């Protein structure tokens, strides 16, 4: 029995929560992946914006192995030096002053929602609890974060949902003003809606939104889970907008493939949590935070955000040039290495055809091809991907 068959047989013991490709990837190095049949792929998906430093990056691997030799896990009832140092790297390189570690994006957003509510209810004593979020957003799969998510499909069958969330259209200031009440605790959004189709928020709107939050004492929560860790050409995407969130969240690229999440906030929010008010058994273990440290040191030390900006500009310029006049392509848009190609129809078969050609890409909604290469991707690799995509889209445009 081939390994693919073994994987298919094992899948009978799993919940069918994913529509999986009939491929088992077993090895990775930099921008490249290999399946169990020995076929090689150029990876422009990066585990959905997770392996931002490529597969099996050497510095991260060395830090992980060193920590595995020393200590794997201790309770958060003890000081964890790696955790404090990883937190300091985040606060030194962002607008935040305090960090809470957890294990995933959804948990980071849960922590943000809980902190926003608790700060209003226990520090300001104003009883505010409502969180305003946006149509087409994605914030995770826990009950609170799927309620915050502006997509009906993730909510189906999970009623009743938690109270205190309102979803409004993005880039519509009147809708925002109409949604704010004396119960509004926070506004939560992505700087580029990623799962929702690669839609960067309008810069003028974002300034107004931030100003309105400031005026009315509403907390601004930015979900940087997909946009963070250098992907958009800045360490955090909010930096493009000239605003500072009160709270922001990280996960995907934070551990270079090791599962870890974090919520970071400004000084005034520190007292929103007290000992025992929030926690996580696995949040910020010595291993996870050794990886976070090495990841941040690499991204910041090697200025990989600037590299992502450059390579992203090159990727988008190449796509725009090569796809110009293609009747099937409506728009190429994005920020840094978070890039979408909006098409005139469904693109599922293009993803399959790309895979056959040895290129792994993903969708962002039914009509958008999403490109998420790692931050170290080379021009040659970009050229290879662009030429495969161009050929497949040319066939569609005929
Ligand atoms: C992936 C993602 C999440 C959820 O992260 P998980 O680790 O899957 O829980 C939340 N928000 C955004 C913007 C994401 O891209």
mmCIF file of C-alpha atoms and ligand atoms in Angstrom:
data_model
loop_
_atom_site.group_PDB
_atom_site.id
_atom_site.type_symbol
_atom_site.label_atom_id
_atom_site.label_comp_id
_atom_site.label_asym_id
_atom_site.label_seq_id
_atom_site.Cartn_x
_atom_site.Cartn_y
_atom_site.Cartn_z
ATOM 1 C CA UNK A 1 0.000 0.000 0.000
ATOM 2 C CA UNK A 2 1.424 3.387 -0.956
ATOM 3 C CA UNK A 3 1.708 6.071 1.682
ATOM 4 C CA UNK A 4 -1.094 8.056 0.063
ATOM 5 C CA UNK A 5 -3.374 5.041 0.543
ATOM 6 C CA UNK A 6 -2.232 4.760 4.144
ATOM 7 C CA UNK A 7 -3.117 8.419 4.653
ATOM 8 C CA UNK A 8 -6.526 7.906 3.017
ATOM 9 C CA UNK A 9 -7.207 4.885 5.252
ATOM 10 C CA UNK A 10 -6.161 6.811 8.360
ATOM 11 C CA UNK A 11 -8.543 9.608 7.338
ATOM 12 C CA UNK A 12 -11.436 7.237 8.063
ATOM 13 C CA UNK A 13 -10.638 7.820 11.723
ATOM 14 C CA UNK A 14 -10.791 11.620 11.354
ATOM 15 C CA UNK A 15 -13.744 13.979 11.274
ATOM 16 C CA UNK A 16 -14.359 15.150 7.723
ATOM 17 C CA UNK A 17 -13.693 18.819 8.620
ATOM 18 C CA UNK A 18 -11.403 19.470 5.644
ATOM 19 C CA UNK A 19 -11.839 18.987 1.885
ATOM 20 C CA UNK A 20 -8.358 17.530 1.414
ATOM 21 C CA UNK A 21 -6.399 17.307 -1.803
ATOM 22 C CA UNK A 22 -5.435 13.704 -2.634
ATOM 23 C CA UNK A 23 -1.825 14.517 -1.792
ATOM 24 C CA UNK A 24 0.279 13.797 1.311
ATOM 25 C CA UNK A 25 3.165 16.251 1.724
ATOM 26 C CA UNK A 26 5.991 14.668 3.636
ATOM 27 C CA UNK A 27 9.052 16.899 3.317
ATOM 28 C CA UNK A 28 9.787 20.603 3.066
ATOM 29 C CA UNK A 29 12.814 22.809 2.500
ATOM 30 C CA UNK A 30 12.620 26.577 1.971
ATOM 31 C CA UNK A 31 10.008 27.317 -0.705
ATOM 32 C CA UNK A 32 9.730 23.658 -1.736
ATOM 33 C CA UNK A 33 7.615 20.683 -0.684
ATOM 34 C CA UNK A 34 7.687 17.004 -1.669
ATOM 35 C CA UNK A 35 4.820 14.511 -1.590
ATOM 36 C CA UNK A 36 5.047 10.847 -0.693
ATOM 37 C CA UNK A 37 5.448 9.971 -4.376
ATOM 38 C CA UNK A 38 8.565 12.128 -4.602
ATOM 39 C CA UNK A 39 6.861 14.912 -6.602
ATOM 40 C CA UNK A 40 8.245 18.391 -5.922
ATOM 41 C CA UNK A 41 6.085 21.500 -5.470
ATOM 42 C CA UNK A 42 6.766 25.221 -5.267
ATOM 43 C CA UNK A 43 4.854 26.346 -2.167
ATOM 44 C CA UNK A 44 2.932 29.622 -2.595
ATOM 45 C CA UNK A 45 0.556 28.805 0.258
ATOM 46 C CA UNK A 46 2.980 28.468 3.196
ATOM 47 C CA UNK A 47 0.494 26.459 5.280
ATOM 48 C CA UNK A 48 -1.813 29.515 4.942
ATOM 49 C CA UNK A 49 0.673 32.230 5.925
ATOM 50 C CA UNK A 50 2.331 30.106 8.621
ATOM 51 C CA UNK A 51 5.742 29.109 7.278
ATOM 52 C CA UNK A 52 6.780 32.714 6.621
ATOM 53 C CA UNK A 53 10.468 31.753 6.838
ATOM 54 C CA UNK A 54 10.046 28.785 4.507
ATOM 55 C CA UNK A 55 10.038 25.131 5.498
ATOM 56 C CA UNK A 56 12.490 23.901 8.153
ATOM 57 C CA UNK A 57 14.325 27.250 8.534
ATOM 58 C CA UNK A 58 17.763 26.604 10.041
ATOM 59 C CA UNK A 59 17.886 29.254 12.808
ATOM 60 C CA UNK A 60 14.459 28.278 14.092
ATOM 61 C CA UNK A 61 15.284 24.587 13.970
ATOM 62 C CA UNK A 62 18.501 25.215 15.949
ATOM 63 C CA UNK A 63 16.614 27.188 18.629
ATOM 64 C CA UNK A 64 13.976 24.463 18.848
ATOM 65 C CA UNK A 65 16.502 21.647 19.185
ATOM 66 C CA UNK A 66 18.444 23.572 21.839
ATOM 67 C CA UNK A 67 15.269 24.065 23.867
ATOM 68 C CA UNK A 68 14.234 20.412 23.427
ATOM 69 C CA UNK A 69 17.478 19.449 25.125
ATOM 70 C CA UNK A 70 16.823 21.786 28.070
ATOM 71 C CA UNK A 71 13.149 21.923 29.043
ATOM 72 C CA UNK A 72 9.855 21.299 27.261
ATOM 73 C CA UNK A 73 7.065 22.413 29.545
ATOM 74 C CA UNK A 74 6.488 24.062 32.883
ATOM 75 C CA UNK A 75 3.337 25.624 34.249
ATOM 76 C CA UNK A 76 2.668 29.332 33.908
ATOM 77 C CA UNK A 77 2.678 29.329 37.719
ATOM 78 C CA UNK A 78 6.463 29.723 37.271
ATOM 79 C CA UNK A 79 8.509 32.350 35.463
ATOM 80 C CA UNK A 80 9.376 31.286 31.914
ATOM 81 C CA UNK A 81 12.392 33.292 30.698
ATOM 82 C CA UNK A 82 11.802 32.553 26.992
ATOM 83 C CA UNK A 83 8.216 33.763 27.332
ATOM 84 C CA UNK A 84 9.262 37.084 28.892
ATOM 85 C CA UNK A 85 11.977 37.567 26.260
ATOM 86 C CA UNK A 86 9.618 36.725 23.386
ATOM 87 C CA UNK A 87 7.080 39.192 24.806
ATOM 88 C CA UNK A 88 9.757 41.889 25.006
ATOM 89 C CA UNK A 89 10.636 41.312 21.352
ATOM 90 C CA UNK A 90 6.982 41.889 20.473
ATOM 91 C CA UNK A 91 6.622 45.015 22.636
ATOM 92 C CA UNK A 92 9.994 46.442 21.485
ATOM 93 C CA UNK A 93 8.856 46.122 17.861
ATOM 94 C CA UNK A 94 5.240 47.242 18.106
ATOM 95 C CA UNK A 95 2.914 49.730 19.802
ATOM 96 C CA UNK A 96 2.057 47.172 22.510
ATOM 97 C CA UNK A 97 3.315 47.003 26.111
ATOM 98 C CA UNK A 98 1.985 43.672 27.368
ATOM 99 C CA UNK A 99 1.586 40.241 25.780
ATOM 100 C CA UNK A 100 -0.434 37.114 26.566
ATOM 101 C CA UNK A 101 0.597 33.841 24.891
ATOM 102 C CA UNK A 102 -1.797 31.138 23.764
ATOM 103 C CA UNK A 103 -1.810 28.415 21.103
ATOM 104 C CA UNK A 104 -3.799 29.569 18.087
ATOM 105 C CA UNK A 105 -5.340 32.504 16.303
ATOM 106 C CA UNK A 106 -8.839 31.878 17.592
ATOM 107 C CA UNK A 107 -7.524 31.785 21.151
ATOM 108 C CA UNK A 108 -5.617 35.026 20.617
ATOM 109 C CA UNK A 109 -8.834 36.693 19.428
ATOM 110 C CA UNK A 110 -10.745 35.185 22.355
ATOM 111 C CA UNK A 111 -8.174 36.753 24.658
ATOM 112 C CA UNK A 112 -8.598 40.111 22.871
ATOM 113 C CA UNK A 113 -12.394 39.977 23.186
ATOM 114 C CA UNK A 114 -12.187 38.949 26.852
ATOM 115 C CA UNK A 115 -9.656 41.682 27.626
ATOM 116 C CA UNK A 116 -11.756 44.355 25.881
ATOM 117 C CA UNK A 117 -14.827 43.348 27.865
ATOM 118 C CA UNK A 118 -13.058 42.921 31.190
ATOM 119 C CA UNK A 119 -11.216 46.249 30.903
ATOM 120 C CA UNK A 120 -14.511 48.033 30.300
ATOM 121 C CA UNK A 121 -16.387 46.121 32.969
ATOM 122 C CA UNK A 122 -13.787 45.838 35.736
ATOM 123 C CA UNK A 123 -11.429 48.795 35.235
ATOM 124 C CA UNK A 124 -13.668 51.469 33.700
ATOM 125 C CA UNK A 125 -16.802 50.047 35.336
ATOM 126 C CA UNK A 126 -18.935 51.196 32.423
ATOM 127 C CA UNK A 127 -20.657 47.899 31.616
ATOM 128 C CA UNK A 128 -19.709 47.999 27.942
ATOM 129 C CA UNK A 129 -19.532 44.637 26.189
ATOM 130 C CA UNK A 130 -20.472 44.995 22.532
ATOM 131 C CA UNK A 131 -17.884 44.186 19.838
ATOM 132 C CA UNK A 132 -18.377 45.576 16.325
ATOM 133 C CA UNK A 133 -16.932 43.446 13.505
ATOM 134 C CA UNK A 134 -17.200 43.434 9.707
ATOM 135 C CA UNK A 135 -18.831 41.528 6.868
ATOM 136 C CA UNK A 136 -16.435 39.117 5.130
ATOM 137 C CA UNK A 137 -14.062 39.134 8.110
ATOM 138 C CA UNK A 138 -12.551 35.979 9.585
ATOM 139 C CA UNK A 139 -11.562 35.719 13.238
ATOM 140 C CA UNK A 140 -11.580 31.992 14.080
ATOM 141 C CA UNK A 141 -13.676 28.943 14.921
ATOM 142 C CA UNK A 142 -14.409 29.130 18.650
ATOM 143 C CA UNK A 143 -17.966 30.177 19.508
ATOM 144 C CA UNK A 144 -17.016 33.792 20.241
ATOM 145 C CA UNK A 145 -14.657 34.188 17.289
ATOM 146 C CA UNK A 146 -17.027 32.580 14.766
ATOM 147 C CA UNK A 147 -19.677 34.963 16.055
ATOM 148 C CA UNK A 148 -17.233 37.816 15.413
ATOM 149 C CA UNK A 149 -16.582 36.429 11.909
ATOM 150 C CA UNK A 150 -18.635 38.151 9.190
ATOM 151 C CA UNK A 151 -19.346 35.018 7.135
ATOM 152 C CA UNK A 152 -22.582 33.054 7.542
ATOM 153 C CA UNK A 153 -21.039 29.729 6.485
ATOM 154 C CA UNK A 154 -18.894 29.398 9.642
ATOM 155 C CA UNK A 155 -21.936 29.941 11.910
ATOM 156 C CA UNK A 156 -24.370 27.446 10.397
ATOM 157 C CA UNK A 157 -25.578 24.811 12.838
ATOM 158 C CA UNK A 158 -23.867 26.297 15.876
ATOM 159 C CA UNK A 159 -26.759 28.255 17.413
ATOM 160 C CA UNK A 160 -27.177 29.789 19.891
ATOM 161 C CA UNK A 161 -24.226 32.131 19.483
ATOM 162 C CA UNK A 162 -22.815 34.361 22.243
ATOM 163 C CA UNK A 163 -24.403 37.792 22.572
ATOM 164 C CA UNK A 164 -22.823 41.181 22.137
ATOM 165 C CA UNK A 165 -21.495 41.101 18.569
ATOM 166 C CA UNK A 166 -22.597 43.324 15.690
ATOM 167 C CA UNK A 167 -21.442 42.884 12.092
ATOM 168 C CA UNK A 168 -21.432 45.847 9.693
ATOM 169 C CA UNK A 169 -20.121 46.551 6.156
ATOM 170 C CA UNK A 170 -16.450 47.562 5.865
ATOM 171 C CA UNK A 171 -15.361 50.985 4.576
ATOM 172 C CA UNK A 172 -18.747 52.533 5.421
ATOM 173 C CA UNK A 173 -18.368 55.237 8.060
ATOM 174 C CA UNK A 174 -22.114 55.879 8.369
ATOM 175 C CA UNK A 175 -22.729 52.201 9.107
ATOM 176 C CA UNK A 176 -20.053 52.382 11.810
ATOM 177 C CA UNK A 177 -21.513 55.521 13.384
ATOM 178 C CA UNK A 178 -24.965 53.955 13.346
ATOM 179 C CA UNK A 179 -23.678 50.773 15.004
ATOM 180 C CA UNK A 180 -21.930 52.465 17.927
ATOM 181 C CA UNK A 181 -23.948 52.594 21.162
ATOM 182 C CA UNK A 182 -23.148 53.298 24.817
ATOM 183 C CA UNK A 183 -22.516 49.549 25.091
ATOM 184 C CA UNK A 184 -19.745 49.428 22.442
ATOM 185 C CA UNK A 185 -16.555 48.073 24.009
ATOM 186 C CA UNK A 186 -14.448 47.509 20.890
ATOM 187 C CA UNK A 187 -14.191 47.475 17.114
ATOM 188 C CA UNK A 188 -12.288 44.497 15.707
ATOM 189 C CA UNK A 189 -10.947 44.121 12.169
ATOM 190 C CA UNK A 190 -8.220 42.841 9.832
ATOM 191 C CA UNK A 191 -6.135 45.436 7.966
ATOM 192 C CA UNK A 192 -6.432 43.170 4.931
ATOM 193 C CA UNK A 193 -9.409 40.831 4.973
ATOM 194 C CA UNK A 194 -7.612 37.669 3.957
ATOM 195 C CA UNK A 195 -10.048 34.735 4.074
ATOM 196 C CA UNK A 196 -12.653 37.230 2.860
ATOM 197 C CA UNK A 197 -10.895 37.719 -0.511
ATOM 198 C CA UNK A 198 -7.764 39.888 0.018
ATOM 199 C CA UNK A 199 -9.442 43.227 0.667
ATOM 200 C CA UNK A 200 -7.183 45.862 2.217
ATOM 201 C CA UNK A 201 -9.196 48.278 4.368
ATOM 202 C CA UNK A 202 -9.470 51.768 2.858
ATOM 203 C CA UNK A 203 -6.754 53.999 4.426
ATOM 204 C CA UNK A 204 -8.944 57.119 4.775
ATOM 205 C CA UNK A 205 -11.735 55.064 6.363
ATOM 206 C CA UNK A 206 -9.234 53.418 8.728
ATOM 207 C CA UNK A 207 -8.041 56.841 9.968
ATOM 208 C CA UNK A 208 -11.639 57.896 10.613
ATOM 209 C CA UNK A 209 -12.428 54.611 12.339
ATOM 210 C CA UNK A 210 -9.402 54.968 14.632
ATOM 211 C CA UNK A 211 -10.304 58.599 15.401
ATOM 212 C CA UNK A 212 -13.891 57.668 16.210
ATOM 213 C CA UNK A 213 -12.699 54.905 18.561
ATOM 214 C CA UNK A 214 -10.346 57.320 20.279
ATOM 215 C CA UNK A 215 -13.076 59.975 20.706
ATOM 216 C CA UNK A 216 -15.643 57.581 22.109
ATOM 217 C CA UNK A 217 -13.322 55.503 24.285
ATOM 218 C CA UNK A 218 -13.875 52.411 22.121
ATOM 219 C CA UNK A 219 -11.007 49.929 21.982
ATOM 220 C CA UNK A 220 -9.511 49.193 18.570
ATOM 221 C CA UNK A 221 -8.603 45.519 18.081
ATOM 222 C CA UNK A 222 -6.599 44.593 14.986
ATOM 223 C CA UNK A 223 -6.445 40.924 13.970
ATOM 224 C CA UNK A 224 -2.890 40.486 12.601
ATOM 225 C CA UNK A 225 -3.069 36.700 12.556
ATOM 226 C CA UNK A 226 -2.643 36.449 8.784
ATOM 227 C CA UNK A 227 -1.208 39.918 8.069
ATOM 228 C CA UNK A 228 1.400 39.958 10.831
ATOM 229 C CA UNK A 229 5.001 38.831 11.153
ATOM 230 C CA UNK A 230 6.254 40.781 8.154
ATOM 231 C CA UNK A 231 3.928 39.346 5.541
ATOM 232 C CA UNK A 232 2.476 42.635 4.279
ATOM 233 C CA UNK A 233 5.804 44.454 4.117
ATOM 234 C CA UNK A 234 5.704 45.783 7.688
ATOM 235 C CA UNK A 235 6.100 43.670 10.825
ATOM 236 C CA UNK A 236 2.400 44.416 11.498
ATOM 237 C CA UNK A 237 -0.043 45.627 8.857
ATOM 238 C CA UNK A 238 -1.454 48.408 11.072
ATOM 239 C CA UNK A 239 1.884 50.225 10.491
ATOM 240 C CA UNK A 240 0.819 50.881 6.884
ATOM 241 C CA UNK A 241 -2.182 52.840 8.117
ATOM 242 C CA UNK A 242 -0.579 55.306 10.530
ATOM 243 C CA UNK A 243 -2.777 54.091 13.378
ATOM 244 C CA UNK A 244 -2.078 52.177 16.594
ATOM 245 C CA UNK A 245 -4.460 49.510 17.822
ATOM 246 C CA UNK A 246 -5.151 49.175 21.554
ATOM 247 C CA UNK A 247 -5.009 45.414 21.129
ATOM 248 C CA UNK A 248 -3.696 43.201 18.327
ATOM 249 C CA UNK A 249 -3.443 39.464 17.816
ATOM 250 C CA UNK A 250 -0.897 37.145 16.227
ATOM 251 C CA UNK A 251 -0.606 33.433 15.451
ATOM 252 C CA UNK A 252 0.058 31.898 12.010
ATOM 253 C CA UNK A 253 3.581 33.181 11.215
ATOM 254 C CA UNK A 254 4.519 33.747 14.858
ATOM 255 C CA UNK A 255 6.010 30.273 15.326
ATOM 256 C CA UNK A 256 7.254 29.522 11.785
ATOM 257 C CA UNK A 257 5.087 26.380 11.876
ATOM 258 C CA UNK A 258 5.169 25.680 15.601
ATOM 259 C CA UNK A 259 1.650 26.258 16.979
ATOM 260 C CA UNK A 260 1.551 29.445 19.041
ATOM 261 C CA UNK A 261 -0.627 32.553 19.312
ATOM 262 C CA UNK A 262 -0.407 35.834 21.183
ATOM 263 C CA UNK A 263 -2.497 38.843 22.121
ATOM 264 C CA UNK A 264 -0.698 42.149 22.698
ATOM 265 C CA UNK A 265 -2.087 45.378 24.137
ATOM 266 C CA UNK A 266 -1.204 48.877 25.262
ATOM 267 C CA UNK A 267 -0.172 49.736 28.810
ATOM 268 C CA UNK A 268 -3.576 50.931 30.009
ATOM 269 C CA UNK A 269 -5.029 47.481 29.271
ATOM 270 C CA UNK A 270 -2.528 45.635 31.474
ATOM 271 C CA UNK A 271 -4.816 45.905 34.506
ATOM 272 C CA UNK A 272 -7.712 44.518 32.455
ATOM 273 C CA UNK A 273 -6.428 41.074 33.391
ATOM 274 C CA UNK A 274 -5.475 40.084 36.938
ATOM 275 C CA UNK A 275 -4.031 36.826 38.277
ATOM 276 C CA UNK A 276 -6.551 34.107 37.540
ATOM 277 C CA UNK A 277 -8.747 36.143 35.171
ATOM 278 C CA UNK A 278 -7.439 34.436 32.026
ATOM 279 C CA UNK A 279 -4.962 31.653 31.300
ATOM 280 C CA UNK A 280 -3.824 28.713 29.207
ATOM 281 C CA UNK A 281 -1.991 25.523 30.203
ATOM 282 C CA UNK A 282 0.123 25.507 27.061
ATOM 283 C CA UNK A 283 0.285 29.256 26.448
ATOM 284 C CA UNK A 284 3.891 30.332 25.943
ATOM 285 C CA UNK A 285 5.732 27.133 26.879
ATOM 286 C CA UNK A 286 9.549 27.212 26.872
ATOM 287 C CA UNK A 287 9.548 25.437 23.502
ATOM 288 C CA UNK A 288 6.890 27.615 21.837
ATOM 289 C CA UNK A 289 8.504 30.834 22.986
ATOM 290 C CA UNK A 290 12.030 29.706 22.032
ATOM 291 C CA UNK A 291 10.592 29.433 18.514
ATOM 292 C CA UNK A 292 8.835 32.814 18.755
ATOM 293 C CA UNK A 293 12.087 34.447 19.869
ATOM 294 C CA UNK A 294 14.077 32.938 17.012
ATOM 295 C CA UNK A 295 11.338 33.820 14.513
ATOM 296 C CA UNK A 296 11.137 37.462 15.604
ATOM 297 C CA UNK A 297 14.915 37.829 15.825
ATOM 298 C CA UNK A 298 15.156 36.567 12.247
ATOM 299 C CA UNK A 299 12.321 38.683 10.812
ATOM 300 C CA UNK A 300 13.466 41.859 12.584
ATOM 301 C CA UNK A 301 17.227 41.189 12.410
ATOM 302 C CA UNK A 302 17.213 40.369 8.687
ATOM 303 C CA UNK A 303 14.558 43.022 7.926
ATOM 304 C CA UNK A 304 12.395 40.444 6.213
ATOM 305 C CA UNK A 305 9.424 42.809 6.308
ATOM 306 C CA UNK A 306 11.251 45.077 3.845
ATOM 307 C CA UNK A 307 12.085 42.026 1.759
ATOM 308 C CA UNK A 308 8.401 41.005 1.752
ATOM 309 C CA UNK A 309 7.505 44.516 0.544
ATOM 310 C CA UNK A 310 10.041 44.294 -2.311
ATOM 311 C CA UNK A 311 9.182 40.766 -3.374
ATOM 312 C CA UNK A 312 5.474 41.531 -3.052
ATOM 313 C CA UNK A 313 5.844 44.575 -5.325
ATOM 314 C CA UNK A 314 7.720 42.432 -7.832
ATOM 315 C CA UNK A 315 5.114 39.641 -7.663
ATOM 316 C CA UNK A 316 2.208 42.040 -8.149
ATOM 317 C CA UNK A 317 3.972 43.939 -10.942
ATOM 318 C CA UNK A 318 4.739 40.688 -12.781
ATOM 319 C CA UNK A 319 1.175 39.439 -12.383
ATOM 320 C CA UNK A 320 -0.290 42.739 -13.583
ATOM 321 C CA UNK A 321 2.016 42.812 -16.589
ATOM 322 C CA UNK A 322 1.523 39.195 -17.611
ATOM 323 C CA UNK A 323 -2.220 39.116 -16.957
ATOM 324 C CA UNK A 324 -2.954 42.428 -18.631
ATOM 325 C CA UNK A 325 -5.833 42.049 -21.085
ATOM 326 C CA UNK A 326 -6.814 38.631 -19.699
ATOM 327 C CA UNK A 327 -10.621 38.622 -19.851
ATOM 328 C CA UNK A 328 -10.936 36.166 -16.953
ATOM 329 C CA UNK A 329 -8.853 38.294 -14.560
ATOM 330 C CA UNK A 330 -10.576 41.250 -12.903
ATOM 331 C CA UNK A 331 -7.969 42.558 -10.479
ATOM 332 C CA UNK A 332 -4.597 41.837 -8.893
ATOM 333 C CA UNK A 333 -4.446 43.340 -5.403
ATOM 334 C CA UNK A 334 -2.760 42.900 -2.055
ATOM 335 C CA UNK A 335 -0.192 44.198 0.370
ATOM 336 C CA UNK A 336 3.357 42.825 0.418
ATOM 337 C CA UNK A 337 3.271 39.059 0.023
ATOM 338 C CA UNK A 338 -0.454 38.767 0.721
ATOM 339 C CA UNK A 339 -1.712 38.827 -2.856
ATOM 340 C CA UNK A 340 -5.033 38.038 -4.519
ATOM 341 C CA UNK A 341 -6.037 37.573 -8.149
ATOM 342 C CA UNK A 342 -9.767 38.255 -8.469
ATOM 343 C CA UNK A 343 -11.246 36.249 -11.326
ATOM 344 C CA UNK A 344 -14.536 36.409 -13.214
ATOM 345 C CA UNK A 345 -15.574 32.931 -12.080
ATOM 346 C CA UNK A 346 -14.733 29.967 -9.853
ATOM 347 C CA UNK A 347 -11.033 29.120 -9.604
ATOM 348 C CA UNK A 348 -11.078 25.701 -7.866
ATOM 349 C CA UNK A 349 -10.011 23.894 -11.054
ATOM 350 C CA UNK A 350 -7.134 26.341 -11.517
ATOM 351 C CA UNK A 351 -5.813 25.450 -8.066
ATOM 352 C CA UNK A 352 -5.931 21.764 -9.053
ATOM 353 C CA UNK A 353 -4.235 22.412 -12.381
ATOM 354 C CA UNK A 354 -1.534 24.477 -10.651
ATOM 355 C CA UNK A 355 -0.870 21.578 -8.302
ATOM 356 C CA UNK A 356 -0.514 19.232 -11.231
ATOM 357 C CA UNK A 357 2.047 21.663 -12.607
ATOM 358 C CA UNK A 358 3.870 21.626 -9.252
ATOM 359 C CA UNK A 359 2.635 24.925 -7.780
ATOM 360 C CA UNK A 360 0.668 25.074 -4.539
ATOM 361 C CA UNK A 361 -1.713 28.028 -4.225
ATOM 362 C CA UNK A 362 -4.933 28.568 -2.293
ATOM 363 C CA UNK A 363 -8.211 30.426 -2.779
ATOM 364 C CA UNK A 364 -9.648 33.314 -0.769
ATOM 365 C CA UNK A 365 -13.340 32.832 -1.450
ATOM 366 C CA UNK A 366 -14.637 31.164 -4.641
ATOM 367 C CA UNK A 367 -13.175 33.594 -7.215
ATOM 368 C CA UNK A 368 -9.883 34.778 -5.757
ATOM 369 C CA UNK A 369 -6.532 33.019 -6.144
ATOM 370 C CA UNK A 370 -4.454 33.791 -3.033
ATOM 371 C CA UNK A 371 -0.659 33.828 -3.173
ATOM 372 C CA UNK A 372 1.250 33.521 0.092
ATOM 373 C CA UNK A 373 4.896 32.655 -0.620
ATOM 374 C CA UNK A 374 7.366 32.741 2.267
ATOM 375 C CA UNK A 375 9.203 36.023 2.942
ATOM 376 C CA UNK A 376 12.483 34.612 1.606
ATOM 377 C CA UNK A 377 11.004 33.707 -1.780
ATOM 378 C CA UNK A 378 13.376 34.501 -4.662
ATOM 379 C CA UNK A 379 12.658 36.337 -7.924
ATOM 380 C CA UNK A 380 13.266 33.104 -9.827
ATOM 381 C CA UNK A 381 10.663 31.316 -7.715
ATOM 382 C CA UNK A 382 8.230 34.208 -8.267
ATOM 383 C CA UNK A 383 8.883 34.013 -12.036
ATOM 384 C CA UNK A 384 8.182 30.268 -12.010
ATOM 385 C CA UNK A 385 4.899 30.736 -10.130
ATOM 386 C CA UNK A 386 3.817 33.674 -12.310
ATOM 387 C CA UNK A 387 4.475 31.742 -15.498
ATOM 388 C CA UNK A 388 2.403 28.734 -14.349
ATOM 389 C CA UNK A 389 -0.458 30.977 -13.173
ATOM 390 C CA UNK A 390 -0.338 33.040 -16.362
ATOM 391 C CA UNK A 391 -0.553 29.957 -18.578
ATOM 392 C CA UNK A 392 -3.478 28.533 -16.623
ATOM 393 C CA UNK A 393 -5.334 31.861 -16.653
ATOM 394 C CA UNK A 394 -4.649 32.338 -20.356
ATOM 395 C CA UNK A 395 -6.387 29.040 -21.035
ATOM 396 C CA UNK A 396 -9.410 30.335 -19.043
ATOM 397 C CA UNK A 397 -9.515 33.635 -20.877
ATOM 398 C CA UNK A 398 -9.905 32.047 -24.339
HETATM 399 C C1 LIG B 1 -6.308 31.945 10.481
HETATM 400 C C2 LIG B 1 -6.954 33.143 11.066
HETATM 401 C C3 LIG B 1 -7.580 33.108 12.325
HETATM 402 C C4 LIG B 1 -7.739 31.826 13.112
HETATM 403 O O1 LIG B 1 -6.531 31.262 13.488
HETATM 404 P P1 LIG B 1 -6.506 29.727 14.013
HETATM 405 O O2 LIG B 1 -5.076 29.527 14.431
HETATM 406 O O3 LIG B 1 -6.928 28.865 12.883
HETATM 407 O O4 LIG B 1 -7.445 29.655 15.162
HETATM 408 C C5 LIG B 1 -8.100 34.283 12.823
HETATM 409 N N1 LIG B 1 -8.009 35.438 12.133
HETATM 410 C C6 LIG B 1 -7.404 35.509 10.935
HETATM 411 C C7 LIG B 1 -7.327 36.824 10.238
HETATM 412 C C8 LIG B 1 -6.876 34.369 10.346
HETATM 413 O O5 LIG B 1 -6.324 34.442 9.135
#
